[in-house]
């Protein structure tokens, strides 16, 4: 089995830089983004749902992104794969095996999905069978994920029930971490009590990162790490080092960034590339059928990022900001 080079609390999915038409992958900038995230202390994942545009790429493009990820970061900082549908279980098993054989440090296992937008849901029993099929077929470090992909039809939250995640953790030692969506504090605390420190638990979708870490959350897997990886990693590192004041201050900054990216009307993930372009990365535009935000909305994003001033934290391209 492979090994995780480093257990970082901060996990982040890399987006797919493209040309000015949103079609051809911009490989040099892809490498730049990977380095930007990895060198800043974030464990990078290549693949995933709609935010990365991975689900809008063809098979050859997906494999090429994986090749670039391995070539750029392997042995330098942790690099992980996210195999993602649409695919049958057998095809996804082959994708996980490919990720293992290519040399990824680990992979994230999402619930089975017909596509990247949550259609064609599964029942709990089907989701469990899918998880076990993959986990029994592929021996590599796995981050088990309880959300995204198809909705879980008979689950009250439409996500994987927490008791199933606990059973899987008990049954498969190569599960190295669990990522769940943010819930009410009492629900999270009950889950953390059941996991009892056997695996680190990370959240997605949380607003107040400091408050969730106070509950016992180890870290976060978020798209914010694609924009401000050092800010995110430093916040978590400060918390684990006992510097609560710094962690809380940086958590407030991350919350503001989250609000910029996810503001209603911006229809995330369309806000990501305008933000990165303004920070100096030539990431192009989003691929159709998505279309870029109106210029008036992009101007608001630029102004809000200027007020946040991420240059205090991040090593941004020397070329400076772009409009």
mmCIF file of C-alpha atoms in Angstrom, residues 1-265:
data_model
loop_
_atom_site.group_PDB
_atom_site.id
_atom_site.type_symbol
_atom_site.label_atom_id
_atom_site.label_comp_id
_atom_site.label_asym_id
_atom_site.label_seq_id
_atom_site.Cartn_x
_atom_site.Cartn_y
_atom_site.Cartn_z
ATOM 1 C CA UNK A 1 0.000 0.000 0.000
ATOM 2 C CA UNK A 2 1.162 3.548 -0.681
ATOM 3 C CA UNK A 3 1.787 6.060 2.079
ATOM 4 C CA UNK A 4 0.608 9.535 2.878
ATOM 5 C CA UNK A 5 3.640 11.784 2.754
ATOM 6 C CA UNK A 6 2.259 14.137 5.392
ATOM 7 C CA UNK A 7 -0.991 14.407 7.343
ATOM 8 C CA UNK A 8 -2.014 17.986 6.636
ATOM 9 C CA UNK A 9 -5.310 19.257 8.090
ATOM 10 C CA UNK A 10 -5.863 21.340 4.940
ATOM 11 C CA UNK A 11 -7.146 19.514 1.844
ATOM 12 C CA UNK A 12 -8.070 21.248 -1.400
ATOM 13 C CA UNK A 13 -9.203 20.435 -4.930
ATOM 14 C CA UNK A 14 -7.258 22.000 -7.776
ATOM 15 C CA UNK A 15 -9.341 23.693 -10.454
ATOM 16 C CA UNK A 16 -8.692 23.195 -14.185
ATOM 17 C CA UNK A 17 -7.047 26.209 -15.889
ATOM 18 C CA UNK A 18 -8.164 26.617 -19.492
ATOM 19 C CA UNK A 19 -7.715 28.972 -22.395
ATOM 20 C CA UNK A 20 -9.732 32.105 -23.045
ATOM 21 C CA UNK A 21 -12.479 30.034 -24.685
ATOM 22 C CA UNK A 22 -12.762 27.599 -21.791
ATOM 23 C CA UNK A 23 -11.809 24.638 -23.965
ATOM 24 C CA UNK A 24 -8.118 23.697 -24.099
ATOM 25 C CA UNK A 25 -6.408 22.903 -20.777
ATOM 26 C CA UNK A 26 -3.634 25.376 -19.949
ATOM 27 C CA UNK A 27 -0.979 22.958 -18.738
ATOM 28 C CA UNK A 28 1.675 25.474 -17.575
ATOM 29 C CA UNK A 29 -0.871 27.277 -15.398
ATOM 30 C CA UNK A 30 -2.177 23.946 -14.149
ATOM 31 C CA UNK A 31 1.329 23.219 -12.876
ATOM 32 C CA UNK A 32 1.525 26.707 -11.378
ATOM 33 C CA UNK A 33 -1.731 26.186 -9.443
ATOM 34 C CA UNK A 34 -0.573 22.790 -8.161
ATOM 35 C CA UNK A 35 2.672 24.298 -6.852
ATOM 36 C CA UNK A 36 0.822 27.281 -5.391
ATOM 37 C CA UNK A 37 -1.371 24.970 -3.331
ATOM 38 C CA UNK A 38 1.159 22.301 -2.419
ATOM 39 C CA UNK A 39 3.954 24.652 -1.378
ATOM 40 C CA UNK A 40 1.511 26.577 0.807
ATOM 41 C CA UNK A 41 0.761 23.568 3.008
ATOM 42 C CA UNK A 42 -2.388 22.216 1.397
ATOM 43 C CA UNK A 43 -2.728 18.577 0.357
ATOM 44 C CA UNK A 44 -3.795 18.769 -3.288
ATOM 45 C CA UNK A 45 -6.511 16.613 -4.846
ATOM 46 C CA UNK A 46 -6.796 16.326 -8.621
ATOM 47 C CA UNK A 47 -10.283 15.488 -9.818
ATOM 48 C CA UNK A 48 -13.639 15.841 -8.165
ATOM 49 C CA UNK A 49 -17.045 17.410 -8.669
ATOM 50 C CA UNK A 50 -18.240 20.517 -10.475
ATOM 51 C CA UNK A 51 -16.017 23.146 -8.824
ATOM 52 C CA UNK A 52 -12.892 21.718 -10.452
ATOM 53 C CA UNK A 53 -14.559 21.220 -13.865
ATOM 54 C CA UNK A 54 -13.105 17.693 -13.808
ATOM 55 C CA UNK A 55 -16.562 16.271 -14.567
ATOM 56 C CA UNK A 56 -16.695 18.409 -17.733
ATOM 57 C CA UNK A 57 -13.479 16.897 -19.103
ATOM 58 C CA UNK A 58 -13.210 13.873 -21.341
ATOM 59 C CA UNK A 59 -11.328 10.739 -20.256
ATOM 60 C CA UNK A 60 -8.085 11.697 -21.959
ATOM 61 C CA UNK A 61 -8.116 15.149 -20.351
ATOM 62 C CA UNK A 62 -8.769 13.680 -16.905
ATOM 63 C CA UNK A 63 -5.854 11.308 -17.238
ATOM 64 C CA UNK A 64 -3.624 14.121 -18.460
ATOM 65 C CA UNK A 65 -4.447 16.185 -15.363
ATOM 66 C CA UNK A 66 -3.485 13.224 -13.202
ATOM 67 C CA UNK A 67 -0.190 12.843 -15.075
ATOM 68 C CA UNK A 68 0.562 16.528 -14.551
ATOM 69 C CA UNK A 69 -0.291 16.279 -10.850
ATOM 70 C CA UNK A 70 2.069 13.346 -10.299
ATOM 71 C CA UNK A 71 4.846 14.919 -12.358
ATOM 72 C CA UNK A 72 4.591 18.243 -10.564
ATOM 73 C CA UNK A 73 4.091 17.280 -6.907
ATOM 74 C CA UNK A 74 4.981 13.634 -6.283
ATOM 75 C CA UNK A 75 7.666 13.484 -3.621
ATOM 76 C CA UNK A 76 7.399 17.219 -2.935
ATOM 77 C CA UNK A 77 4.004 17.530 -1.253
ATOM 78 C CA UNK A 78 1.038 15.176 -0.862
ATOM 79 C CA UNK A 79 -0.858 14.600 -4.110
ATOM 80 C CA UNK A 80 -4.130 12.673 -4.233
ATOM 81 C CA UNK A 81 -6.655 11.642 -6.863
ATOM 82 C CA UNK A 82 -10.423 11.912 -6.960
ATOM 83 C CA UNK A 83 -11.902 9.393 -9.378
ATOM 84 C CA UNK A 84 -15.404 10.619 -10.144
ATOM 85 C CA UNK A 85 -18.327 9.493 -12.324
ATOM 86 C CA UNK A 86 -20.184 9.067 -14.519
ATOM 87 C CA UNK A 87 -19.176 5.429 -14.401
ATOM 88 C CA UNK A 88 -20.246 1.980 -13.257
ATOM 89 C CA UNK A 89 -18.699 0.552 -10.096
ATOM 90 C CA UNK A 90 -16.408 -1.617 -12.224
ATOM 91 C CA UNK A 91 -15.202 1.407 -14.175
ATOM 92 C CA UNK A 92 -14.639 3.456 -11.032
ATOM 93 C CA UNK A 93 -12.664 0.577 -9.501
ATOM 94 C CA UNK A 94 -10.461 0.694 -12.601
ATOM 95 C CA UNK A 95 -10.033 4.447 -12.125
ATOM 96 C CA UNK A 96 -8.945 3.974 -8.495
ATOM 97 C CA UNK A 97 -6.513 1.268 -9.579
ATOM 98 C CA UNK A 98 -5.113 3.602 -12.203
ATOM 99 C CA UNK A 99 -4.646 6.306 -9.557
ATOM 100 C CA UNK A 100 -2.832 3.818 -7.321
ATOM 101 C CA UNK A 101 -0.611 2.550 -10.140
ATOM 102 C CA UNK A 102 0.237 6.092 -11.269
ATOM 103 C CA UNK A 103 1.671 6.769 -7.818
ATOM 104 C CA UNK A 104 -0.859 8.993 -6.064
ATOM 105 C CA UNK A 105 -0.370 9.161 -2.293
ATOM 106 C CA UNK A 106 -4.064 8.494 -1.759
ATOM 107 C CA UNK A 107 -7.532 9.007 -3.162
ATOM 108 C CA UNK A 108 -10.876 10.382 -2.045
ATOM 109 C CA UNK A 109 -13.860 8.045 -2.226
ATOM 110 C CA UNK A 110 -17.126 9.894 -2.830
ATOM 111 C CA UNK A 111 -20.537 8.201 -2.889
ATOM 112 C CA UNK A 112 -21.327 6.612 -6.235
ATOM 113 C CA UNK A 113 -22.748 9.104 -8.706
ATOM 114 C CA UNK A 114 -24.204 9.191 -12.178
ATOM 115 C CA UNK A 115 -22.668 12.600 -12.778
ATOM 116 C CA UNK A 116 -21.128 15.489 -10.868
ATOM 117 C CA UNK A 117 -24.345 17.273 -10.020
ATOM 118 C CA UNK A 118 -26.200 14.886 -7.740
ATOM 119 C CA UNK A 119 -28.635 13.226 -10.157
ATOM 120 C CA UNK A 120 -29.894 9.624 -10.091
ATOM 121 C CA UNK A 121 -29.586 8.987 -6.369
ATOM 122 C CA UNK A 122 -28.749 5.764 -4.538
ATOM 123 C CA UNK A 123 -30.355 4.016 -1.591
ATOM 124 C CA UNK A 124 -28.242 3.587 1.545
ATOM 125 C CA UNK A 125 -27.717 -0.118 0.833
ATOM 126 C CA UNK A 126 -26.514 0.677 -2.691
ATOM 127 C CA UNK A 127 -24.146 3.347 -1.419
ATOM 128 C CA UNK A 128 -22.704 0.926 1.140
ATOM 129 C CA UNK A 129 -22.227 -1.768 -1.489
ATOM 130 C CA UNK A 130 -20.434 0.737 -3.722
ATOM 131 C CA UNK A 131 -18.097 1.851 -0.934
ATOM 132 C CA UNK A 132 -17.266 -1.741 0.021
ATOM 133 C CA UNK A 133 -16.746 -2.809 -3.582
ATOM 134 C CA UNK A 134 -14.142 -0.083 -4.089
ATOM 135 C CA UNK A 135 -12.479 -0.453 -0.686
ATOM 136 C CA UNK A 136 -12.135 -4.215 -1.103
ATOM 137 C CA UNK A 137 -10.822 -3.953 -4.660
ATOM 138 C CA UNK A 138 -8.230 -1.208 -4.171
ATOM 139 C CA UNK A 139 -5.612 -1.148 -1.416
ATOM 140 C CA UNK A 140 -4.405 2.435 -1.146
ATOM 141 C CA UNK A 141 -4.875 5.220 1.428
ATOM 142 C CA UNK A 142 -8.488 6.396 1.116
ATOM 143 C CA UNK A 143 -10.233 9.518 2.333
ATOM 144 C CA UNK A 144 -13.852 8.469 2.857
ATOM 145 C CA UNK A 145 -16.347 11.160 1.899
ATOM 146 C CA UNK A 146 -19.948 11.276 3.099
ATOM 147 C CA UNK A 147 -21.360 13.791 0.643
ATOM 148 C CA UNK A 148 -21.527 14.791 -3.038
ATOM 149 C CA UNK A 149 -22.266 12.645 -6.024
ATOM 150 C CA UNK A 150 -25.745 11.198 -6.093
ATOM 151 C CA UNK A 151 -28.101 12.052 -3.248
ATOM 152 C CA UNK A 152 -28.923 9.210 -0.873
ATOM 153 C CA UNK A 153 -32.629 8.661 -1.446
ATOM 154 C CA UNK A 154 -33.607 7.158 1.923
ATOM 155 C CA UNK A 155 -31.250 9.218 4.099
ATOM 156 C CA UNK A 156 -32.895 12.113 5.993
ATOM 157 C CA UNK A 157 -30.007 14.418 5.042
ATOM 158 C CA UNK A 158 -29.653 12.959 1.506
ATOM 159 C CA UNK A 159 -26.037 12.230 2.452
ATOM 160 C CA UNK A 160 -24.289 9.109 3.764
ATOM 161 C CA UNK A 161 -25.515 8.348 7.325
ATOM 162 C CA UNK A 162 -22.824 8.846 9.933
ATOM 163 C CA UNK A 163 -23.294 5.358 11.381
ATOM 164 C CA UNK A 164 -22.360 3.838 8.007
ATOM 165 C CA UNK A 165 -19.173 5.928 7.881
ATOM 166 C CA UNK A 166 -18.237 4.676 11.353
ATOM 167 C CA UNK A 167 -18.795 1.037 10.335
ATOM 168 C CA UNK A 168 -16.632 1.466 7.251
ATOM 169 C CA UNK A 169 -13.832 3.068 9.272
ATOM 170 C CA UNK A 170 -13.925 0.073 11.626
ATOM 171 C CA UNK A 171 -13.819 -2.405 8.736
ATOM 172 C CA UNK A 172 -11.141 -0.902 6.471
ATOM 173 C CA UNK A 173 -7.794 0.164 7.951
ATOM 174 C CA UNK A 174 -6.711 1.856 4.702
ATOM 175 C CA UNK A 175 -9.309 4.575 5.294
ATOM 176 C CA UNK A 176 -6.996 7.353 6.508
ATOM 177 C CA UNK A 177 -9.523 10.136 7.040
ATOM 178 C CA UNK A 178 -13.199 11.025 6.816
ATOM 179 C CA UNK A 179 -14.706 14.147 5.269
ATOM 180 C CA UNK A 180 -18.308 15.136 5.951
ATOM 181 C CA UNK A 181 -20.513 18.140 5.350
ATOM 182 C CA UNK A 182 -20.909 20.628 8.160
ATOM 183 C CA UNK A 183 -23.867 19.907 10.458
ATOM 184 C CA UNK A 184 -25.319 21.304 13.668
ATOM 185 C CA UNK A 185 -22.783 21.226 16.471
ATOM 186 C CA UNK A 186 -24.543 18.484 18.414
ATOM 187 C CA UNK A 187 -24.604 16.233 15.322
ATOM 188 C CA UNK A 188 -20.911 16.810 14.664
ATOM 189 C CA UNK A 189 -20.009 16.206 18.300
ATOM 190 C CA UNK A 190 -21.925 12.920 18.328
ATOM 191 C CA UNK A 191 -20.054 11.784 15.216
ATOM 192 C CA UNK A 192 -16.688 12.809 16.638
ATOM 193 C CA UNK A 193 -17.475 10.925 19.847
ATOM 194 C CA UNK A 194 -18.225 7.774 17.835
ATOM 195 C CA UNK A 195 -15.072 8.071 15.723
ATOM 196 C CA UNK A 196 -13.175 8.668 18.983
ATOM 197 C CA UNK A 197 -10.013 9.847 17.272
ATOM 198 C CA UNK A 198 -9.565 6.679 15.184
ATOM 199 C CA UNK A 199 -9.412 8.798 12.033
ATOM 200 C CA UNK A 200 -9.036 12.560 11.489
ATOM 201 C CA UNK A 201 -12.340 14.175 10.521
ATOM 202 C CA UNK A 202 -12.490 17.098 8.112
ATOM 203 C CA UNK A 203 -15.420 19.252 7.122
ATOM 204 C CA UNK A 204 -16.713 20.769 3.911
ATOM 205 C CA UNK A 205 -19.237 23.576 3.817
ATOM 206 C CA UNK A 206 -18.446 25.088 7.219
ATOM 207 C CA UNK A 207 -18.572 28.863 7.672
ATOM 208 C CA UNK A 208 -16.839 29.326 11.044
ATOM 209 C CA UNK A 209 -13.780 27.105 10.846
ATOM 210 C CA UNK A 210 -12.470 28.103 14.256
ATOM 211 C CA UNK A 211 -15.694 27.123 16.018
ATOM 212 C CA UNK A 212 -15.741 23.726 14.300
ATOM 213 C CA UNK A 213 -12.139 23.023 15.275
ATOM 214 C CA UNK A 214 -13.075 23.837 18.843
ATOM 215 C CA UNK A 215 -15.508 20.928 18.629
ATOM 216 C CA UNK A 216 -12.688 18.591 17.615
ATOM 217 C CA UNK A 217 -12.688 18.813 13.820
ATOM 218 C CA UNK A 218 -9.163 18.135 12.504
ATOM 219 C CA UNK A 219 -9.335 20.313 9.383
ATOM 220 C CA UNK A 220 -11.197 21.216 6.226
ATOM 221 C CA UNK A 221 -11.506 20.114 2.610
ATOM 222 C CA UNK A 222 -12.645 23.144 0.682
ATOM 223 C CA UNK A 223 -12.391 25.018 -2.582
ATOM 224 C CA UNK A 224 -11.087 28.037 -0.639
ATOM 225 C CA UNK A 225 -7.713 26.266 -0.653
ATOM 226 C CA UNK A 226 -7.525 26.716 -4.436
ATOM 227 C CA UNK A 227 -7.584 30.499 -3.929
ATOM 228 C CA UNK A 228 -5.879 31.083 -0.574
ATOM 229 C CA UNK A 229 -4.040 27.865 0.335
ATOM 230 C CA UNK A 230 -1.524 29.419 2.716
ATOM 231 C CA UNK A 231 -4.180 31.369 4.612
ATOM 232 C CA UNK A 232 -6.206 28.173 5.065
ATOM 233 C CA UNK A 233 -3.267 25.974 6.033
ATOM 234 C CA UNK A 234 -1.839 28.561 8.422
ATOM 235 C CA UNK A 235 -5.167 28.918 10.228
ATOM 236 C CA UNK A 236 -5.345 25.173 10.909
ATOM 237 C CA UNK A 237 -1.670 24.943 11.821
ATOM 238 C CA UNK A 238 -2.076 27.796 14.321
ATOM 239 C CA UNK A 239 -5.026 26.062 15.953
ATOM 240 C CA UNK A 240 -3.189 22.761 16.342
ATOM 241 C CA UNK A 241 -0.164 24.632 17.747
ATOM 242 C CA UNK A 242 -2.378 26.166 20.434
ATOM 243 C CA UNK A 243 -2.330 29.697 19.008
ATOM 244 C CA UNK A 244 -6.074 30.212 19.283
ATOM 245 C CA UNK A 245 -5.967 33.978 18.771
ATOM 246 C CA UNK A 246 -4.243 33.673 15.385
ATOM 247 C CA UNK A 247 -6.480 30.787 14.365
ATOM 248 C CA UNK A 248 -9.633 32.758 15.158
ATOM 249 C CA UNK A 249 -8.401 35.864 13.351
ATOM 250 C CA UNK A 250 -7.530 33.885 10.224
ATOM 251 C CA UNK A 251 -10.783 31.951 10.412
ATOM 252 C CA UNK A 252 -12.637 35.258 10.129
ATOM 253 C CA UNK A 253 -10.662 36.036 6.940
ATOM 254 C CA UNK A 254 -11.509 32.639 5.491
ATOM 255 C CA UNK A 255 -15.174 33.210 6.229
ATOM 256 C CA UNK A 256 -15.049 36.451 4.259
ATOM 257 C CA UNK A 257 -13.386 34.644 1.337
ATOM 258 C CA UNK A 258 -16.061 31.965 1.496
ATOM 259 C CA UNK A 259 -18.757 34.635 1.285
ATOM 260 C CA UNK A 260 -17.098 36.190 -1.769
ATOM 261 C CA UNK A 261 -16.898 32.878 -3.623
ATOM 262 C CA UNK A 262 -20.315 31.531 -2.636
ATOM 263 C CA UNK A 263 -22.362 34.717 -2.648
ATOM 264 C CA UNK A 264 -25.897 34.069 -3.978
ATOM 265 C CA UNK A 265 -26.238 35.129 -7.589
#
